[in-house]
Amino acid sequence: MRIDVFSIFPDIVDSFCAESLLGKARQSGLLDLQTHDLRDHTHDVHRTVDDTVFGGGAGMLMRPEPIFDAIEAVRPPRPLILVGPGGDRFDQS
């Protein structure tokens, strides 16, 4: 099984996934986990992946361009699962 993870901290994802059952699955060849740095798909000198909130207010949000460019760079296209803070909770039902 191949899983592609897109993150601004790919080294943290790699080190986390090197341990526990995920690490064992990778070593045995059951899991092919690839991490991709979203900053590699930016178009400015500062490698910016976040933007200010529309309409003002506190906080930051992710720019869509680096996310879409990173996803499109992974070939061939695969099923895509996007998670966000406003989504439904994953459970067994």
mmCIF file with all atom_site columns, C-alpha atoms in Angstrom, residues 38 41 65-74:
data_model
loop_
_atom_site.group_PDB
_atom_site.id
_atom_site.type_symbol
_atom_site.label_atom_id
_atom_site.label_alt_id
_atom_site.label_comp_id
_atom_site.label_asym_id
_atom_site.label_entity_id
_atom_site.label_seq_id
_atom_site.pdbx_PDB_ins_code
_atom_site.Cartn_x
_atom_site.Cartn_y
_atom_site.Cartn_z
_atom_site.occupancy
_atom_site.B_iso_or_equiv
_atom_site.pdbx_formal_charge
_atom_site.auth_seq_id
_atom_site.auth_comp_id
_atom_site.auth_asym_id
_atom_site.auth_atom_id
_atom_site.pdbx_PDB_model_num
ATOM 1  C CA . LEU A 1 38 ? 4.661  21.595 0.649  1.00 0.00 ? 38 LEU A CA 1
ATOM 2  C CA . HIS A 1 41 ? 5.883  23.657 -4.353 1.00 0.00 ? 41 HIS A CA 1
ATOM 3  C CA . GLU A 1 65 ? -1.580 26.706 -4.534 1.00 0.00 ? 65 GLU A CA 1
ATOM 4  C CA . PRO A 1 66 ? 1.224  24.717 -2.833 1.00 0.00 ? 66 PRO A CA 1
ATOM 5  C CA . ILE A 1 67 ? -1.242 22.006 -1.816 1.00 0.00 ? 67 ILE A CA 1
ATOM 6  C CA . PHE A 1 68 ? -2.692 21.589 -5.306 1.00 0.00 ? 68 PHE A CA 1
ATOM 7  C CA . ASP A 1 69 ? 0.738  21.752 -6.969 1.00 0.00 ? 69 ASP A CA 1
ATOM 8  C CA . ALA A 1 70 ? 2.130  19.091 -4.613 1.00 0.00 ? 70 ALA A CA 1
ATOM 9  C CA . ILE A 1 71 ? -0.828 16.775 -5.170 1.00 0.00 ? 71 ILE A CA 1
ATOM 10 C CA . GLU A 1 72 ? -0.627 17.173 -8.949 1.00 0.00 ? 72 GLU A CA 1
ATOM 11 C CA . ALA A 1 73 ? 3.122  16.425 -8.875 1.00 0.00 ? 73 ALA A CA 1
ATOM 12 C CA . VAL A 1 74 ? 2.458  12.942 -7.473 1.00 0.00 ? 74 VAL A CA 1
#
